[in-house]
Each structure stands twice: as C-alpha cells, then as structure tokens.
C-alpha cells in the first residue's frame, strides 16, 4: 500500500481529553481502545466525527446555519485534512413498525422491482395462473403447440339482456361478420339461424372471424385475424383448435379459469407503506389491536370475587364488579373459583354478558365512547395487544400482491426467509433468457446487498424483521452493510464497537469488511475492545491510562508490532498475556436445577434448558442461534408470570420445574433508564435523595428556608424554570435530529442562584452533579448511605460517569451495569434469578474482570445468575455453560453442549468450544 496522508488533531480538550494531539492515517483502519471512560468516545465521536459533521453542515443553506450558532463545536485547537464523516453508533433510533430489515437495506425496493418485472401473476380468488397475451405471442403459441392443425379464431361478444336473436344476427351481418359458434358448432349468419336464445340468455355469443390452417406459411393471415379478434373482443380472443377444444387468450391480466380481472403488477403494488399495496384491513402494519384476555385477566389463579377482571379492580370499575357478582349468583356460578377453573359457558358470560349484565365486551364498548379524552385512550391501550391481521395473516399486503410469484414464492414468503436463505434463493433462481435479461441489473444489486448483510454477520435475520426490534449492534451492522453497498470514497467512518453481539466466529469477517472499506479510499476509525479487531487494525490508539479524570491522555499511537511491546499500555498487557482474567480454581457443583422443557418458540427445537441454581451460568452460541428467545422470551417470561411480576405471554414450552427454590426474578437488560436528559445515574440508584437531605441540613440552607425539595430539579422551587431543571433546552431541527443545547439562563447548572449559594465541603449541588463517581466517593466518604450506593457504581466499572450525566448519553451496556449497581446498592436479595444480556458491552478487559467479581458476589449471596454472552473470558469464568447452535436461524435452536467450560471446550461441533479451547490453551488452563 502507498504511504497514507494524515488527519491531524491538535489540542483536543473535549470532555476529559487533556490537550490531546494526534495523527490518524487516511485510507486505513484505526482502532481506538482503552479502559471504559478513558475518553475514547470523546476523541472519536465528540471530536473527530463532530468536527467532520460540522464542516459538512457548514456547506448547507443559510437557513440551516441559523440554528448552528448555538450548537457547541468540539473543544479543539485545530483539525486538519478531515473528511466528511458518518457515524455508525450502537443505537437503534427507529421506532416505527413500518420499517423492516428489507426496507432499511433497500433490498425490499429491489424485490418490488423484481416482482413487478418478472412476477408470475396468479388469480387471488382461485389461484389459477393469470396470463396476458399479445397478438404476436398468441400466434407463436398456436403455431408451436398445434403445428399443421386447423383453428377457428373469434371473439366473445357481450349481449345486452333482452336482445332479440334476429336483431343480433342482422347487426352482425351488417358489420361484416359471417359466422357464430352456437351449441358447439359453427353456424352461418346467411341465412340467419333460427333459435340461439339459450346462448343469448347466457349473456354472450362467440363470433367466428376465420377458419385457418396453423401453418407458418399462413402466419400473416393468422396474425391479422388475431389482431381483429383482440380489438373486437375488448382484449379477449377465442380460439378452437380441431381436436383441442376452445381456448381463451387475453391481452388483459385476467384469470383464465374464473375470468377475474387482475391488476397489472407495478412496484407500488408490493409496498405495504402505500395504499396501493397495503392490506386494507391492517393498513400495512401486519397486525391489528384487539383486547387481550391475558391483559384483561392477567392472573388466571384469581377468582371473579377476588378481582380476576383487572379493569374492574379500580374504583371506576366497582359498579361492573358488583354486576358481575350478581350475574354469577343468577347463573349459579361459584365466584370464589379461579378463572382457570371456569368452564367455557361461564367464561362466555363474563366476556359477552347477558341482558342484565354488559360483560367485558360491553364495558369496553361503553368506555370507547369517551376515546376523545386522552386518559381514556391511555386506559384502553393497557388492555390491547397486537394480533396478526386475519385478512393478510401478518404479511401486510393485499391479496393481489400476494398472488404474484417468482420462483414459486410470493414476496411475503421471500421476506419471511432469513437473509442467508434469501441470498441462496436469488442466486439459484431459475429464469428463462427473456426474464434474465429483463432482471439482470436488479438481480445484480440484490445479490450484492444480500452478500454484504451476510458478511457483516446478519445472515440469521429475516427480511421481514421490524427494524425497531434490532439490538444496537445489529442496527449498526445494517448501517455498515448499507455503507459498503453505497461504495463511497473519501469519507470518514466512525464506528462504535461493531463486534458487540457477534460471536468470535464472525468477528474476523467483520474486521475484514472494515479493511475493505478503508482500502477503497475511506478513513475508518473504530472504538473497540475486541482482540480480533485490534490485531487486524493498521493503526492503534490507546486512550487512558485510567477512566474519568485519570484518563484523557494518549497512552500509545502506532502500529501493532510496537503496540505489543509497549509496557505502558494496559490493553497490550492483556493482549500479549502479561495480564489476564484468571480461570477459577474451583467451579460450583450443581445441586438443584431450574428446568425448562419443550421450548419451541421461533427456531427453538423442543429445547430442554437446565440451569443449576446458585451458580453463574452462561448461555452462548452464534448470532441467531436462539439465545434471547430461550432466555428472555421463554425462561424469563415464564418465571415472571409464575411470580406475578410480568404477564407478557412466554414463548411456547411444556413445563417449568424448580420454581420452589426461587423467591423472585430480575431482568437486567440494556433498555435505557430514561429517554430525556432529566434521568441520570444518581437519581436511578436512589443516592440523590440522601444528597438532597444532606444539602438541606446545611446551615445556609436552613437560613434560607430551603427544604430537600428545593434541591430537586424535577419540581418547581429551587430549579431553573427557564429549562425546568434540565440544564438543556431542546431545539427541534426539522432537517436533522433534535438537538439539546445548554440553557442560557442557568448556563447548564439546573438551579436558581439561591440554591447554588448552599455548599457542602466547598461544592454546590450543581457542582456535585458534575463530579464523577470516583471523585464523589471522596466527597461523601463519611456518609454511609450515599457511599454504599456510589461504591456499587464503581464496582461495576462506572466510576467515570458523572452523577448528573443525562440518560440519553448512556450506552446500552452502561444502562445495564447501572441496573446491576442499583441491585448491589440496595439490600442484596437471595434466592433470586438474575438474567443479563451481554453485560460486557462497552467494557475493556480490565473492566470485565471487575464485572465478573460483581456477578460472583450476586451468586455468593445465594442467587442464580444467567448471562447471555459471547465474551470468552466470561464463558471461561462460568460454573455452567449452555451452548446453542450449531448455526443461526433455522439451522440453530438446539443445545450443542452443556456443562462446565472444560466440557464445552472439548465438544465437537461447537464453535464456542473451539474458540474457548484455544483461549484456555493460550492461558495454560
């Protein structure tokens, strides 16, 4: 490769960066690594990407620039040779149900074109093939199928009701027609035939234009007759070949069997986001909202008298509850029996009611009359769920679109395939020469886009999957595949941990793709902790040495060979094995199990999951093998329903045993702790209540008459009313995403001047919110309640977070570890089942070590911890591992191996076992 040009940064001071100067090579892959909170994102996103985006925006119209004066630029002295930048972050901003993987990647656009161009149309009513014929095509068909035969060519004439036969024959003769087809025979119109009333009563009569031999020598005569018949017959042609029986050809799209007129396919017919193609019943959503018995009667163990009907347990539903009990007495129904014990007739009374009792249906109909009130709409929404649309069965499209097929599949059936299967289908599509010529460019684009999606490790997703259901890592890889397909050059790409959610098997492929992106003429900057990405990088930058205020420096910048020998780099020490996460000396022996049998949701194949109680269990497997379906959708929901914590229907399974050994369940996922800047870490872990009480106890606060409520930014009193305590104001950017800018009244301090005069150990409440957790521990060391909760944040590797950091800036991994800290900071429960999904997201190896210590603490307290994880260091530290696979999608959904990590490392056919064995061998375990 040629020598690179350089992107140069001088004096970067954004967030915790300490006057950093750095050079990054263009047309190369640069990995920025370092411990959590060291300043990697501040350098990559808040400085490099922000400046590149700023300069691009500067090229926009003056109207757009009116809003940009209030947007903070990166705090940096100078950045030279920067390119237009694109950020691929670990976020999924899509909220609409109309976006799918197919539409987000433009694959669906090409499929719509493909089906409109070469789709074989079928009748939506009877399923028979629908064909249209040009005159030339009819002639070719007749000559090819009946060489040397004789044929009658004519057309079917529609006869108005009440038409006299004599008048009809006279009209036909005057127009120059000489013969008709009556009662299975050709009849001359001169002289006019007698009778024919039966044919006329049927509403039509066949007029014969020509009797001709089907010989190539007569091709012009046949073509002229066919043209005339199509013209006179309104696009329809009647042919009777001797010995073959009558046939009908149509220039229109019309079913030959039932004569239903069908719309000619066009791309819009296959769009569920347009009225032309969307199912008229569900408007293209694929589902409809209906009242759900599981929500109306969430606990089937309750009796009618005990409040089984949840809407009637509130004060506004008391009258209906009394009427229900009266109806039960009239019908002789025992109101003390549980809902599960009631028979069909008894349940029907509760749902449908009778003349004296409206029932659940009547109740909702009455309440719906007040839907114009907001609180009524909110109330009704609590009892509705999405059910597949009965008209389109969840396919979103109208019947005419579903009746068009390519390669034997409708477009909905093709979308239901995984990306890997769809790529195989498109590659193996059997087309004739005409169809292949027509669809050549469409197929080329389709194959390229599907190939990119497979290469970024998303082959297990279906094209119909809603984009809003994707994890942050999956959404990022969808965007990466789009960028690979766009083939841009001279662009700066900034990626945020693209390896998250990927099995070790797929990481190398993704690193190669990033290399291709760079070598095509782009600058690729990746924030990453993964060993494979670091070793594949052309240039490595480590930020550190610590987190928060102890970070923000460039520890190393250079090539891999120099990086390995660097003694100052913590990452290099882990990479070369000088430091490592130790393999446990002793693993906990399983004594009792929580057993889930017959799990079969989505791609699970009658799985029996055995979770040893009071152990650390890891569920591993390649992407799309069924881990989340098994752990979250089935196990968690089944246990939560049993403990009446949540009533969402679990995935299909047969039985759940071992619940008697548990006292509860906690799901610690990566969902945000809040969606506005008002939410922050210190309020989430309940430490802010104690801090406010401490400030209210200060002498100056007493003098000013300030209570603990005055130090809250959520209620009026002491907060800044200009921003209502947010410290930010939202700018609605109609051409970009909304932007939060610093409040001019309080300058981001959230509070009014009076409150800011009160100090604890020299710091006011606003300054306390700006402290990192590590710094705040020193300030509140003598206050045990506050110190205990803050210490939990430090233990899960979040010591670098600021106490008042807005929740909107937290990653999914940070939000998840914040939830773990909230559990540790409160009184630790025992005999609970904790379920976590990839808690190592965003963690450096040194922070993974800390996280494992916290998880082991939960287990030592007598709890069961189940972790869905790809990280090999977590897998090797577990007591028990369940590996799903062997592949993703339909080729997965089975337990490949289970047992201690050493057993998994020896399992044939386990990809996880193969990489785990290599790690254990490298560490001498």
Tab-separated table of N, CA and C in Angstrom, residues 663 666 788 820-832 834 854 856-863:
chain	number	residue	atom	x	y	z
A	663	UNK	N	-37.213	-17.181	44.957
A	663	UNK	CA	-38.115	-16.213	45.599
A	663	UNK	C	-38.490	-15.072	44.661
A	666	UNK	N	-35.288	-11.171	38.339
A	666	UNK	CA	-34.932	-9.821	37.902
A	666	UNK	C	-34.332	-9.923	36.502
A	788	UNK	N	-22.325	3.842	50.048
A	788	UNK	CA	-22.602	2.453	49.661
A	788	UNK	C	-23.150	2.378	48.238
A	820	UNK	N	-27.387	-3.094	37.447
A	820	UNK	CA	-26.701	-4.021	38.364
A	820	UNK	C	-26.276	-3.273	39.617
A	821	UNK	N	-25.743	-2.051	39.460
A	821	UNK	CA	-25.307	-1.252	40.605
A	821	UNK	C	-26.477	-0.931	41.518
A	822	UNK	N	-27.654	-0.677	40.926
A	822	UNK	CA	-28.836	-0.397	41.749
A	822	UNK	C	-29.184	-1.605	42.603
A	823	UNK	N	-29.001	-2.809	42.062
A	823	UNK	CA	-29.245	-4.032	42.841
A	823	UNK	C	-28.232	-4.170	43.983
A	824	UNK	N	-26.960	-3.870	43.671
A	824	UNK	CA	-25.910	-4.004	44.690
A	824	UNK	C	-26.049	-2.935	45.768
A	825	UNK	N	-26.436	-1.717	45.355
A	825	UNK	CA	-26.538	-0.620	46.308
A	825	UNK	C	-27.685	-0.793	47.272
A	826	UNK	N	-28.755	-1.456	46.820
A	826	UNK	CA	-29.874	-1.738	47.712
A	826	UNK	C	-29.527	-2.976	48.543
A	827	UNK	N	-30.455	-3.364	49.355
A	827	UNK	CA	-30.233	-4.563	50.173
A	827	UNK	C	-30.216	-5.783	49.261
A	828	UNK	N	-29.148	-6.559	49.281
A	828	UNK	CA	-28.957	-7.651	48.332
A	828	UNK	C	-29.943	-8.778	48.614
A	829	UNK	N	-30.690	-9.170	47.564
A	829	UNK	CA	-31.668	-10.245	47.710
A	829	UNK	C	-30.971	-11.604	47.658
A	830	UNK	N	-31.663	-12.624	48.083
A	830	UNK	CA	-31.160	-14.003	47.989
A	830	UNK	C	-32.220	-14.863	47.317
A	831	UNK	N	-31.771	-15.987	46.750
A	831	UNK	CA	-32.652	-16.932	46.063
A	831	UNK	C	-33.423	-16.272	44.922
A	832	UNK	N	-32.796	-15.318	44.254
A	832	UNK	CA	-33.387	-14.678	43.086
A	832	UNK	C	-32.706	-15.188	41.821
A	834	UNK	N	-31.341	-13.894	38.380
A	834	UNK	CA	-30.935	-12.696	37.651
A	834	UNK	C	-30.607	-13.085	36.211
A	854	UNK	N	-18.404	-8.733	40.451
A	854	UNK	CA	-19.746	-8.329	40.898
A	854	UNK	C	-20.736	-9.469	40.693
A	856	UNK	N	-20.061	-12.627	40.566
A	856	UNK	CA	-19.753	-13.669	41.553
A	856	UNK	C	-20.299	-13.285	42.932
A	857	UNK	N	-20.327	-11.980	43.239
A	857	UNK	CA	-20.914	-11.523	44.509
A	857	UNK	C	-22.398	-11.846	44.583
A	858	UNK	N	-23.086	-11.637	43.463
A	858	UNK	CA	-24.517	-11.959	43.426
A	858	UNK	C	-24.745	-13.445	43.672
A	859	UNK	N	-23.882	-14.282	43.076
A	859	UNK	CA	-24.011	-15.729	43.262
A	859	UNK	C	-23.679	-16.116	44.695
A	860	UNK	N	-22.614	-15.520	45.247
A	860	UNK	CA	-22.217	-15.837	46.626
A	860	UNK	C	-23.315	-15.487	47.625
A	861	UNK	N	-24.155	-14.507	47.275
A	861	UNK	CA	-25.257	-14.117	48.166
A	861	UNK	C	-26.414	-15.107	48.094
A	862	UNK	N	-26.273	-16.165	47.287
A	862	UNK	CA	-27.308	-17.187	47.212
A	862	UNK	C	-28.250	-17.029	46.035
A	863	UNK	N	-27.812	-16.324	44.985
A	863	UNK	CA	-28.657	-16.100	43.814
A	863	UNK	C	-28.180	-16.912	42.617
